[in-house]
Amino acid sequence: MSRIVIAIDGFSSTGKSTIAKQLAKHLNYIYVDTGAMYRAVTYFAMENELIGEGFFHSEKLIERLDEIHITFKFNEALGFAEVYLNNKNIEKPIRTLEVSKYVSPIATISEVRQKLVEQQQLMGKDKGIVMDGRDIGTVVFPDAELKIFMTASAKTRAQRRYKELLERGHNLSYDEVLENVTTRDRIDSTREDSPLVKADDAIEIDNSDLTIEEQIKTLLELAESKA
Ligand code: C5P
């Protein structure tokens, strides 16, 4: 069977990464979480006081993009690759609600997107990759053999995200999470550069009422039919 590129796009907290990770494992493919890369840039911006409550120095961030080196290292115990910023493991701190709050404005900057898209295309040049994000099927790999567009109701998504954050020990309210999910979706879908849209040839899957096993089964069948 030939190795293909699988692009999984969709709104925030549709469970894309859970599915993409497991799919990659089944197929023995590389999995790349592109959201983690935008979160890494956001983390850099926050650490260097380029974004925060009431300020956003986007021009300064653009000037400093060369200082940002993002890598992934596979963690055997966890079974997936963790993200590193300039050799520092930032897998945990990039998942906070604070980073989630600033990431969509950061992701509107074309220079940031250009840098990350270039790196993503390099990672997928030998195929055998599952990549999830917002613009994978439209911009990063417009020729991907299999494109999936995941959806679920905003409430279902906020519930999932809320549960996940609580389990990780974050102290926040459901309303804060719902507000973050809907705000990010709005910014991501309306930005000028690479807005979140379903590619014409993407297959839409609403997973509000689907188990993880059901989704994996469907995706494995689809992947087999394309390989
Ligand atoms: O996937 P995740 O929710 O971690 O992504 C965080 C944010 O990164 C998204 O809300 C979006 O603003 C941005 N993003 C993007 N393009 C991608 C992946 C993520 O703009 N390919």
Coordinates of N, CA and C and ligand atoms in Angstrom, one line a residue:
M1 N 0.8 -1.2 0.0 CA 0.0 0.0 0.0 C 0.9 1.2 0.0
S2 N 0.6 2.2 -0.8 CA 1.4 3.4 -0.9 C 1.1 4.3 0.3
R3 N 2.1 5.1 0.7 CA 1.9 6.0 1.8 C 1.3 7.4 1.3
I4 N 0.3 7.9 2.1 CA -0.4 9.1 1.6 C -0.3 10.2 2.6
V5 N -0.8 11.4 2.2 CA -0.9 12.5 3.1 C -2.4 12.6 3.6
I6 N -2.6 12.6 4.9 CA -4.0 12.8 5.4 C -4.1 14.1 6.1
A7 N -5.0 15.0 5.6 CA -5.2 16.3 6.2 C -6.5 16.3 7.0
I8 N -6.4 16.7 8.2 CA -7.6 16.8 9.1 C -7.8 18.2 9.5
D9 N -8.8 18.9 9.1 CA -9.1 20.2 9.5 C -10.4 20.3 10.2
G10 N -10.6 21.4 10.9 CA -11.9 21.6 11.6 C -11.8 22.7 12.6
F11 N -13.0 22.9 13.2 CA -13.1 23.9 14.3 C -12.4 23.5 15.6
S12 N -12.2 24.4 16.5 CA -11.6 24.1 17.8 C -12.3 23.0 18.5
S13 N -11.4 22.1 19.1 CA -11.9 21.1 20.0 C -13.0 20.1 19.4
T14 N -12.7 19.8 18.1 CA -13.6 18.8 17.5 C -13.0 17.4 17.8
G15 N -11.9 17.3 18.5 CA -11.3 16.0 18.8 C -10.4 15.6 17.6
K16 N -10.0 16.5 16.8 CA -9.1 16.2 15.7 C -7.9 15.5 16.1
S17 N -7.2 16.1 17.1 CA -5.9 15.6 17.4 C -6.0 14.2 18.0
T18 N -7.0 13.9 18.8 CA -7.1 12.5 19.4 C -7.3 11.5 18.3
I19 N -8.1 11.9 17.3 CA -8.3 10.9 16.2 C -7.1 10.8 15.3
A20 N -6.5 12.0 15.0 CA -5.3 12.0 14.1 C -4.2 11.2 14.7
K21 N -4.0 11.4 16.0 CA -2.9 10.6 16.7 C -3.1 9.1 16.6
Q22 N -4.3 8.7 16.9 CA -4.6 7.2 16.8 C -4.5 6.7 15.4
L23 N -5.0 7.5 14.5 CA -5.0 7.1 13.1 C -3.5 6.9 12.6
A24 N -2.7 7.8 13.0 CA -1.2 7.8 12.6 C -0.6 6.5 13.2
K25 N -1.0 6.2 14.5 CA -0.4 5.0 15.1 C -0.8 3.7 14.4
H26 N -2.1 3.6 14.0 CA -2.6 2.5 13.3 C -1.9 2.3 12.0
L27 N -1.6 3.4 11.3 CA -1.0 3.3 10.0 C 0.5 3.4 10.0
N28 N 1.1 3.6 11.2 CA 2.5 3.8 11.3 C 3.0 5.0 10.6
Y29 N 2.2 6.1 10.7 CA 2.5 7.3 10.0 C 3.0 8.3 11.1
I30 N 3.6 9.4 10.6 CA 4.0 10.5 11.5 C 2.7 11.3 11.8
Y31 N 2.6 11.8 13.0 CA 1.4 12.7 13.3 C 2.0 14.1 13.6
V32 N 1.4 15.1 13.0 CA 1.9 16.5 13.3 C 0.7 17.4 13.7
D33 N 0.8 17.9 14.9 CA -0.3 18.8 15.5 C 0.2 20.2 15.2
T34 N -0.4 20.8 14.1 CA 0.0 22.1 13.7 C -0.5 23.2 14.7
G35 N -1.6 22.9 15.4 CA -2.0 23.9 16.4 C -1.0 24.1 17.4
A36 N -0.2 23.1 17.7 CA 0.9 23.2 18.7 C 1.9 24.2 18.3
M37 N 2.1 24.2 16.9 CA 3.1 25.1 16.4 C 2.7 26.6 16.6
Y38 N 1.4 26.9 16.3 CA 0.9 28.2 16.5 C 0.9 28.6 18.0
R39 N 0.6 27.6 18.8 CA 0.7 27.8 20.2 C 2.1 28.1 20.7
A40 N 3.1 27.4 20.1 CA 4.5 27.7 20.4 C 4.9 29.1 20.1
V41 N 4.5 29.6 19.0 CA 4.8 31.0 18.6 C 4.1 31.9 19.7
T42 N 2.9 31.6 20.0 CA 2.1 32.4 21.0 C 2.8 32.4 22.4
Y43 N 3.3 31.3 22.7 CA 4.1 31.1 24.0 C 5.3 32.0 24.0
F44 N 6.0 32.0 22.8 CA 7.2 32.8 22.7 C 6.8 34.3 22.8
A45 N 5.7 34.7 22.2 CA 5.2 36.1 22.2 C 4.9 36.5 23.7
M46 N 4.2 35.6 24.4 CA 3.8 35.9 25.8 C 5.1 36.0 26.7
E47 N 6.0 35.1 26.5 CA 7.2 35.1 27.3 C 8.0 36.4 27.1
N48 N 8.0 36.9 25.9 CA 8.8 38.1 25.6 C 7.9 39.4 25.6
E49 N 6.8 39.3 26.2 CA 5.9 40.4 26.4 C 5.6 41.1 25.1
L50 N 5.3 40.3 24.1 CA 4.9 40.9 22.8 C 3.4 40.8 22.7
I51 N 2.7 40.0 23.5 CA 1.2 40.0 23.5 C 0.8 39.8 25.0
G52 N -0.3 40.4 25.4 CA -0.8 40.3 26.7 C -2.1 41.1 26.8
E53 N -2.6 41.2 28.0 CA -3.8 41.9 28.3 C -3.7 43.4 27.7
G54 N -4.5 43.6 26.7 CA -4.5 45.0 26.1 C -3.4 45.4 25.2
F55 N -2.4 44.5 24.9 CA -1.4 44.9 24.0 C -1.0 43.7 23.1
F56 N -0.5 44.1 21.9 CA -0.1 43.1 20.9 C 0.9 43.8 19.9
H57 N 2.2 43.5 20.1 CA 3.2 44.1 19.3 C 3.5 43.2 18.1
S58 N 2.6 43.1 17.2 CA 2.8 42.1 16.1 C 4.1 42.4 15.2
E59 N 4.4 43.7 15.0 CA 5.5 44.0 14.2 C 6.8 43.5 14.8
K60 N 6.9 43.7 16.2 CA 8.1 43.2 16.9 C 8.2 41.7 16.8
L61 N 7.0 41.0 16.9 CA 7.1 39.6 16.8 C 7.6 39.2 15.4
I62 N 7.1 39.8 14.4 CA 7.6 39.5 13.0 C 9.1 39.6 12.9
E63 N 9.6 40.7 13.5 CA 11.1 40.9 13.5 C 11.8 39.8 14.2
R64 N 11.2 39.2 15.2 CA 11.9 38.2 16.0 C 11.6 36.7 15.6
L65 N 10.9 36.5 14.5 CA 10.5 35.2 14.1 C 11.7 34.2 13.9
D66 N 12.9 34.8 13.5 CA 14.0 33.9 13.3 C 14.5 33.3 14.6
E67 N 14.1 33.9 15.7 CA 14.6 33.3 17.0 C 13.7 32.1 17.5
I68 N 12.7 31.8 16.7 CA 11.8 30.8 17.1 C 12.1 29.5 16.3
H69 N 12.5 28.4 17.1 CA 12.7 27.1 16.4 C 11.8 26.1 17.1
I70 N 10.9 25.6 16.3 CA 10.0 24.6 16.8 C 10.3 23.2 16.3
T71 N 10.4 22.2 17.3 CA 10.7 20.9 16.9 C 9.7 19.9 17.7
F72 N 9.6 18.7 17.2 CA 8.8 17.7 17.9 C 9.7 16.5 18.2
K73 N 9.5 16.0 19.4 CA 10.3 14.8 19.8 C 9.4 13.7 20.3
F74 N 9.5 12.5 19.8 CA 8.6 11.5 20.2 C 8.8 11.0 21.7
N75 N 7.8 11.0 22.4 CA 7.9 10.5 23.8 C 7.3 9.1 23.9
E76 N 8.2 8.2 24.1 CA 7.8 6.7 24.1 C 6.7 6.5 25.1
A77 N 6.8 7.0 26.3 CA 5.9 6.7 27.4 C 4.5 7.2 27.0
L78 N 4.4 8.4 26.4 CA 3.1 9.0 26.1 C 2.6 8.5 24.8
G79 N 3.5 8.0 23.9 CA 3.1 7.5 22.6 C 2.8 8.6 21.6
F80 N 3.2 9.8 21.8 CA 3.1 10.8 20.8 C 4.3 11.8 20.9
A81 N 4.4 12.7 19.9 CA 5.5 13.6 19.9 C 5.2 14.9 20.6
E82 N 6.1 15.3 21.5 CA 5.8 16.6 22.2 C 6.5 17.8 21.5
V83 N 6.0 18.9 21.7 CA 6.5 20.1 21.0 C 7.6 20.8 21.9
Y84 N 8.6 21.3 21.2 CA 9.7 22.0 21.9 C 9.9 23.4 21.2
L85 N 10.2 24.4 22.0 CA 10.5 25.7 21.5 C 11.9 26.0 21.9
N86 N 12.8 26.1 21.0 CA 14.2 26.3 21.2 C 14.8 25.3 22.2
N87 N 14.4 24.1 22.0 CA 14.9 22.9 22.8 C 14.3 22.8 24.2
K88 N 13.3 23.6 24.4 CA 12.6 23.5 25.7 C 11.2 22.8 25.5
N89 N 10.9 21.8 26.3 CA 9.6 21.1 26.2 C 8.5 22.0 26.7
I90 N 7.6 22.4 25.8 CA 6.5 23.3 26.1 C 5.1 22.7 25.9
E91 N 5.1 21.4 25.9 CA 3.9 20.6 25.6 C 2.8 21.0 26.6
K92 N 3.2 21.1 27.9 CA 2.1 21.5 28.9 C 1.7 22.9 28.9
P93 N 2.7 23.9 29.0 CA 2.3 25.3 29.1 C 1.5 25.9 27.9
I94 N 1.6 25.2 26.8 CA 0.9 25.7 25.6 C -0.6 25.4 25.6
R95 N -1.0 24.5 26.6 CA -2.4 24.1 26.6 C -3.3 24.9 27.5
T96 N -2.7 25.9 28.1 CA -3.5 26.7 29.0 C -4.6 27.6 28.3
L97 N -5.6 28.0 29.0 CA -6.6 28.9 28.4 C -6.0 30.2 28.0
E98 N -5.0 30.6 28.7 CA -4.3 31.9 28.4 C -3.7 31.9 27.0
V99 N -3.0 30.8 26.7 CA -2.4 30.6 25.4 C -3.5 30.5 24.4
S100 N -4.6 29.8 24.7 CA -5.7 29.6 23.8 C -6.4 31.0 23.5
K101 N -6.3 31.9 24.4 CA -6.9 33.2 24.2 C -6.1 34.0 23.2
Y102 N -4.8 33.9 23.2 CA -4.0 34.7 22.3 C -3.6 34.1 21.0
V103 N -3.8 32.8 20.9 CA -3.3 32.1 19.7 C -4.0 32.5 18.4
S104 N -5.3 32.7 18.4 CA -5.9 33.1 17.1 C -5.5 34.4 16.6
P105 N -5.3 35.5 17.4 CA -4.8 36.7 16.9 C -3.4 36.5 16.3
I106 N -2.5 35.7 17.0 CA -1.2 35.4 16.5 C -1.3 34.7 15.1
A107 N -2.2 33.8 15.0 CA -2.4 33.0 13.7 C -2.9 33.8 12.6
T108 N -3.3 35.1 12.8 CA -3.7 35.9 11.7 C -2.5 36.5 10.9
I109 N -1.3 36.5 11.6 CA -0.2 37.2 11.0 C 0.4 36.3 9.8
S110 N 0.4 36.9 8.6 CA 0.8 36.1 7.4 C 2.3 35.6 7.6
E111 N 3.2 36.5 8.1 CA 4.6 36.1 8.3 C 4.7 34.8 9.2
V112 N 3.9 34.8 10.2 CA 3.9 33.6 11.1 C 3.4 32.4 10.3
R113 N 2.4 32.5 9.6 CA 1.8 31.4 8.8 C 2.8 30.9 7.8
Q114 N 3.4 31.8 7.1 CA 4.4 31.5 6.1 C 5.5 30.6 6.6
K115 N 6.0 31.0 7.8 CA 7.1 30.3 8.4 C 6.7 28.9 8.8
L116 N 5.5 28.8 9.4 CA 5.1 27.5 9.9 C 4.6 26.6 8.7
V117 N 4.0 27.1 7.7 CA 3.5 26.3 6.6 C 4.7 25.7 5.9
E118 N 5.8 26.5 5.7 CA 7.0 26.0 5.1 C 7.5 24.8 5.8
Q119 N 7.6 24.9 7.1 CA 8.1 23.8 8.0 C 7.2 22.6 7.8
Q120 N 5.9 22.8 7.8 CA 4.9 21.7 7.7 C 5.0 21.0 6.4
Q121 N 5.2 21.7 5.3 CA 5.4 21.1 4.0 C 6.6 20.2 4.0
L122 N 7.7 20.7 4.6 CA 8.9 19.9 4.6 C 8.7 18.6 5.4
M123 N 7.9 18.7 6.5 CA 7.7 17.5 7.3 C 6.9 16.4 6.6
G124 N 6.1 16.9 5.6 CA 5.2 16.0 4.9 C 5.7 15.6 3.5
K125 N 6.9 16.0 3.2 CA 7.4 15.8 1.8 C 7.5 14.3 1.4
D126 N 7.8 13.4 2.4 CA 7.9 12.0 2.1 C 6.6 11.2 2.3
K127 N 5.5 12.0 2.5 CA 4.2 11.4 2.8 C 4.2 10.5 4.0
G128 N 3.2 9.7 4.2 CA 3.1 8.9 5.4 C 2.9 9.8 6.6
I129 N 2.0 10.7 6.5 CA 1.8 11.7 7.5 C 0.3 12.0 7.8
V130 N 0.0 12.2 9.0 CA -1.4 12.7 9.4 C -1.2 14.1 10.0
M131 N -1.7 15.1 9.4 CA -1.5 16.5 10.0 C -2.9 17.1 10.3
D132 N -3.0 17.7 11.5 CA -4.3 18.3 11.7 C -4.1 19.8 12.0
G133 N -5.1 20.6 11.7 CA -5.1 22.0 11.8 C -6.3 22.7 11.3
R134 N -6.1 23.9 10.6 CA -7.2 24.6 10.1 C -7.1 24.8 8.6
D135 N -5.8 24.7 8.0 CA -5.6 25.0 6.6 C -4.8 23.9 5.9
I136 N -4.8 22.7 6.5 CA -4.0 21.7 5.9 C -4.4 21.2 4.5
G137 N -5.7 21.0 4.4 CA -6.3 20.6 3.1 C -6.4 21.7 2.1
T138 N -6.4 22.9 2.6 CA -6.6 24.1 1.6 C -5.2 24.7 1.2
V139 N -4.3 24.8 2.2 CA -3.1 25.6 1.9 C -1.8 24.7 2.0
V140 N -1.7 24.0 3.1 CA -0.4 23.2 3.4 C -0.3 22.1 2.4
F141 N -1.3 21.2 2.3 CA -1.3 20.1 1.3 C -2.6 20.1 0.5
P142 N -2.7 21.1 -0.5 CA -3.9 21.1 -1.3 C -4.0 19.8 -2.1
D143 N -2.9 19.0 -2.3 CA -3.0 17.8 -3.1 C -3.1 16.5 -2.2
A144 N -3.4 16.7 -0.9 CA -3.4 15.6 0.0 C -4.4 14.5 -0.6
E145 N -4.1 13.3 -0.4 CA -4.9 12.2 -1.0 C -6.2 12.1 -0.2
L146 N -6.2 12.3 1.1 CA -7.4 12.2 1.9 C -7.5 13.5 2.8
K147 N -8.7 14.1 2.6 CA -8.9 15.4 3.4 C -10.2 15.2 4.2
I148 N -10.1 15.4 5.5 CA -11.3 15.3 6.4 C -11.6 16.7 7.0
F149 N -12.8 17.0 7.1 CA -13.3 18.2 7.8 C -14.2 17.8 8.9
M150 N -13.6 18.0 10.2 CA -14.4 17.5 11.4 C -15.3 18.6 11.9
T151 N -16.5 18.3 12.2 CA -17.3 19.2 12.9 C -18.0 18.6 14.1
A152 N -18.5 19.4 15.0 CA -19.4 19.0 16.1 C -20.0 20.3 16.6
S153 N -21.1 20.2 17.3 CA -21.8 21.4 17.8 C -20.9 22.1 18.8
A154 N -21.0 23.5 18.9 CA -20.2 24.3 19.7 C -20.3 23.8 21.2
K155 N -21.5 23.4 21.6 CA -21.7 23.0 23.0 C -20.9 21.7 23.2
T156 N -21.0 20.8 22.3 CA -20.3 19.5 22.5 C -18.8 19.7 22.6
R157 N -18.3 20.7 21.8 CA -16.9 20.9 21.7 C -16.4 21.6 23.0
A158 N -17.2 22.6 23.5 CA -16.9 23.3 24.7 C -16.9 22.3 25.9
Q159 N -17.9 21.4 25.9 CA -18.0 20.4 27.0 C -16.7 19.5 27.0
R160 N -16.3 19.1 25.8 CA -15.1 18.2 25.7 C -13.9 18.9 26.2
R161 N -13.7 20.2 25.8 CA -12.6 21.0 26.1 C -12.5 21.3 27.6
Y162 N -13.7 21.6 28.2 CA -13.9 21.9 29.6 C -13.4 20.7 30.4
K163 N -13.9 19.5 30.1 CA -13.6 18.3 30.8 C -12.1 18.0 30.7
E164 N -11.5 18.2 29.5 CA -10.1 18.0 29.3 C -9.2 18.9 30.2
L165 N -9.6 20.2 30.2 CA -8.9 21.2 31.0 C -9.0 20.9 32.5
L166 N -10.2 20.5 32.9 CA -10.4 20.2 34.4 C -9.6 19.0 34.8
E167 N -9.5 18.0 33.9 CA -8.7 16.8 34.1 C -7.2 17.1 34.3
R168 N -6.8 18.2 33.5 CA -5.4 18.6 33.6 C -5.2 19.5 34.8
G169 N -6.2 19.7 35.6 CA -6.0 20.5 36.8 C -6.2 22.0 36.7
H170 N -6.8 22.5 35.5 CA -7.0 23.9 35.4 C -8.3 24.3 36.1
N171 N -8.3 25.5 36.6 CA -9.4 25.9 37.4 C -10.1 27.0 36.6
L172 N -11.2 26.7 35.9 CA -12.0 27.6 35.1 C -13.4 27.2 35.0
S173 N -14.2 28.1 34.4 CA -15.6 27.8 34.3 C -16.0 27.3 32.9
Y174 N -17.1 26.6 32.7 CA -17.6 26.1 31.4 C -17.8 27.3 30.5
D175 N -18.4 28.4 31.0 CA -18.7 29.6 30.2 C -17.4 30.2 29.6
E176 N -16.3 30.2 30.4 CA -15.0 30.8 29.9 C -14.6 29.9 28.7
V177 N -14.7 28.6 28.8 CA -14.3 27.7 27.8 C -15.1 27.9 26.5
L178 N -16.4 27.9 26.7 CA -17.4 28.1 25.6 C -17.0 29.4 24.8
E179 N -16.8 30.5 25.6 CA -16.5 31.8 25.0 C -15.2 31.7 24.2
N180 N -14.2 31.0 24.7 CA -12.9 30.9 24.0 C -13.1 30.1 22.7
V181 N -13.8 29.0 22.8 CA -14.0 28.2 21.6 C -14.7 28.9 20.5
T182 N -15.8 29.7 20.9 CA -16.6 30.4 19.8 C -15.8 31.6 19.3
T183 N -15.0 32.3 20.2 CA -14.2 33.4 19.7 C -13.1 33.0 18.7
R184 N -12.4 31.9 19.1 CA -11.4 31.3 18.2 C -12.0 30.9 16.9
D185 N -13.1 30.3 16.9 CA -13.7 29.8 15.6 C -14.0 31.0 14.7
R186 N -14.5 32.1 15.4 CA -14.9 33.3 14.6 C -13.6 33.9 14.0
I187 N -12.6 34.1 14.8 CA -11.3 34.7 14.3 C -10.7 33.8 13.2
D188 N -10.7 32.5 13.4 CA -10.1 31.5 12.5 C -10.8 31.5 11.2
S189 N -12.2 31.6 11.2 CA -13.0 31.5 10.0 C -13.0 32.8 9.2
T190 N -12.7 33.9 9.9 CA -12.9 35.2 9.1 C -11.6 35.9 8.8
R191 N -10.4 35.3 9.2 CA -9.2 36.0 9.0 C -8.9 36.0 7.5
E192 N -8.1 37.0 7.0 CA -7.8 37.2 5.6 C -7.0 36.1 5.0
D193 N -5.9 35.7 5.8 CA -4.9 34.7 5.3 C -5.3 33.3 5.8
S194 N -5.6 32.5 4.8 CA -5.9 31.0 5.1 C -7.0 30.8 6.1
P195 N -8.2 31.4 5.9 CA -9.2 31.2 6.9 C -9.6 29.7 6.9
L196 N -10.2 29.3 8.0 CA -10.7 28.0 8.2 C -11.9 27.8 7.3
V197 N -11.8 27.0 6.2 CA -12.9 26.6 5.4 C -12.7 25.2 5.0
K198 N -13.8 24.5 4.6 CA -13.7 23.2 4.2 C -13.2 23.1 2.8
A199 N -12.2 22.3 2.5 CA -11.7 22.2 1.1 C -12.9 21.5 0.3
D200 N -13.0 21.9 -1.0 CA -14.0 21.3 -1.8 C -14.1 19.8 -1.8
D201 N -12.8 19.2 -1.8 CA -12.8 17.8 -1.9 C -12.6 17.1 -0.5
A202 N -12.9 17.8 0.6 CA -12.8 17.2 1.9 C -14.1 16.5 2.3
I203 N -13.9 15.5 3.1 CA -15.1 14.7 3.5 C -15.5 15.2 4.9
E204 N -16.7 15.6 5.0 CA -17.1 16.2 6.3 C -17.6 15.1 7.3
I205 N -17.1 15.1 8.5 CA -17.6 14.2 9.5 C -18.0 14.9 10.7
D206 N -19.3 14.8 11.1 CA -19.8 15.4 12.3 C -19.7 14.4 13.4
N207 N -18.9 14.6 14.4 CA -18.6 13.5 15.3 C -19.3 13.7 16.7
S208 N -20.3 14.6 16.7 CA -21.0 14.9 18.0 C -21.5 13.6 18.6
D209 N -22.0 12.7 17.8 CA -22.5 11.4 18.4 C -21.7 10.2 18.0
L210 N -20.5 10.4 17.6 CA -19.7 9.2 17.2 C -18.6 8.9 18.3
T211 N -18.4 7.6 18.5 CA -17.3 7.3 19.5 C -16.0 7.4 18.7
I212 N -14.9 7.4 19.5 CA -13.5 7.4 18.9 C -13.3 6.2 18.0
E213 N -13.8 5.0 18.5 CA -13.6 3.8 17.7 C -14.3 3.9 16.4
E214 N -15.5 4.4 16.4 CA -16.3 4.5 15.2 C -15.6 5.5 14.2
Q215 N -15.0 6.6 14.7 CA -14.3 7.5 13.8 C -13.1 6.9 13.2
I216 N -12.3 6.2 14.1 CA -11.1 5.6 13.6 C -11.4 4.5 12.5
K217 N -12.5 3.7 12.7 CA -12.8 2.7 11.8 C -13.1 3.4 10.4
T218 N -13.9 4.4 10.4 CA -14.3 5.1 9.2 C -13.0 5.7 8.5
L219 N -12.2 6.3 9.3 CA -11.0 6.9 8.7 C -10.0 5.9 8.1
L220 N -9.9 4.8 8.8 CA -9.0 3.7 8.3 C -9.5 3.2 7.0
E221 N -10.8 3.0 6.9 CA -11.4 2.5 5.6 C -11.1 3.5 4.5
L222 N -11.3 4.8 4.8 CA -11.1 5.9 3.8 C -9.6 5.9 3.4
A223 N -8.7 5.8 4.4 CA -7.3 5.8 4.1 C -6.9 4.7 3.2
E224 N -7.5 3.5 3.5 CA -7.2 2.3 2.7 C -7.6 2.5 1.2
S225 N -8.8 3.1 1.1 CA -9.3 3.3 -0.2 C -8.5 4.3 -1.1
K226 N -7.8 5.1 -0.4 CA -7.0 6.2 -1.1 C -5.5 5.7 -1.3
A227 N -5.1 4.8 -0.6 CA -3.6 4.4 -0.6 C -3.3 3.6 -1.8
Ligands
C5P1 O1 -5.6 23.0 17.1 P1 -5.5 24.0 18.2 O2 -6.9 24.3 18.8 O3 -4.5 23.7 19.2 O4 -5.1 25.4 17.4 C1 -4.9 26.6 18.1 C2 -5.1 27.7 17.2 O5 -4.0 27.8 16.2 C3 -6.3 27.7 16.3 O6 -7.4 28.3 17.0 C4 -5.9 28.6 15.2 O7 -6.0 30.0 15.5 C5 -4.4 28.3 15.0 N1 -4.2 27.4 13.9 C6 -4.1 27.8 12.6 N2 -3.8 27.0 11.6 C7 -3.5 25.7 11.8 C8 -3.6 25.2 13.2 C9 -3.9 26.0 14.2 O8 -4.4 29.0 12.4 N3 -3.1 24.9 10.8

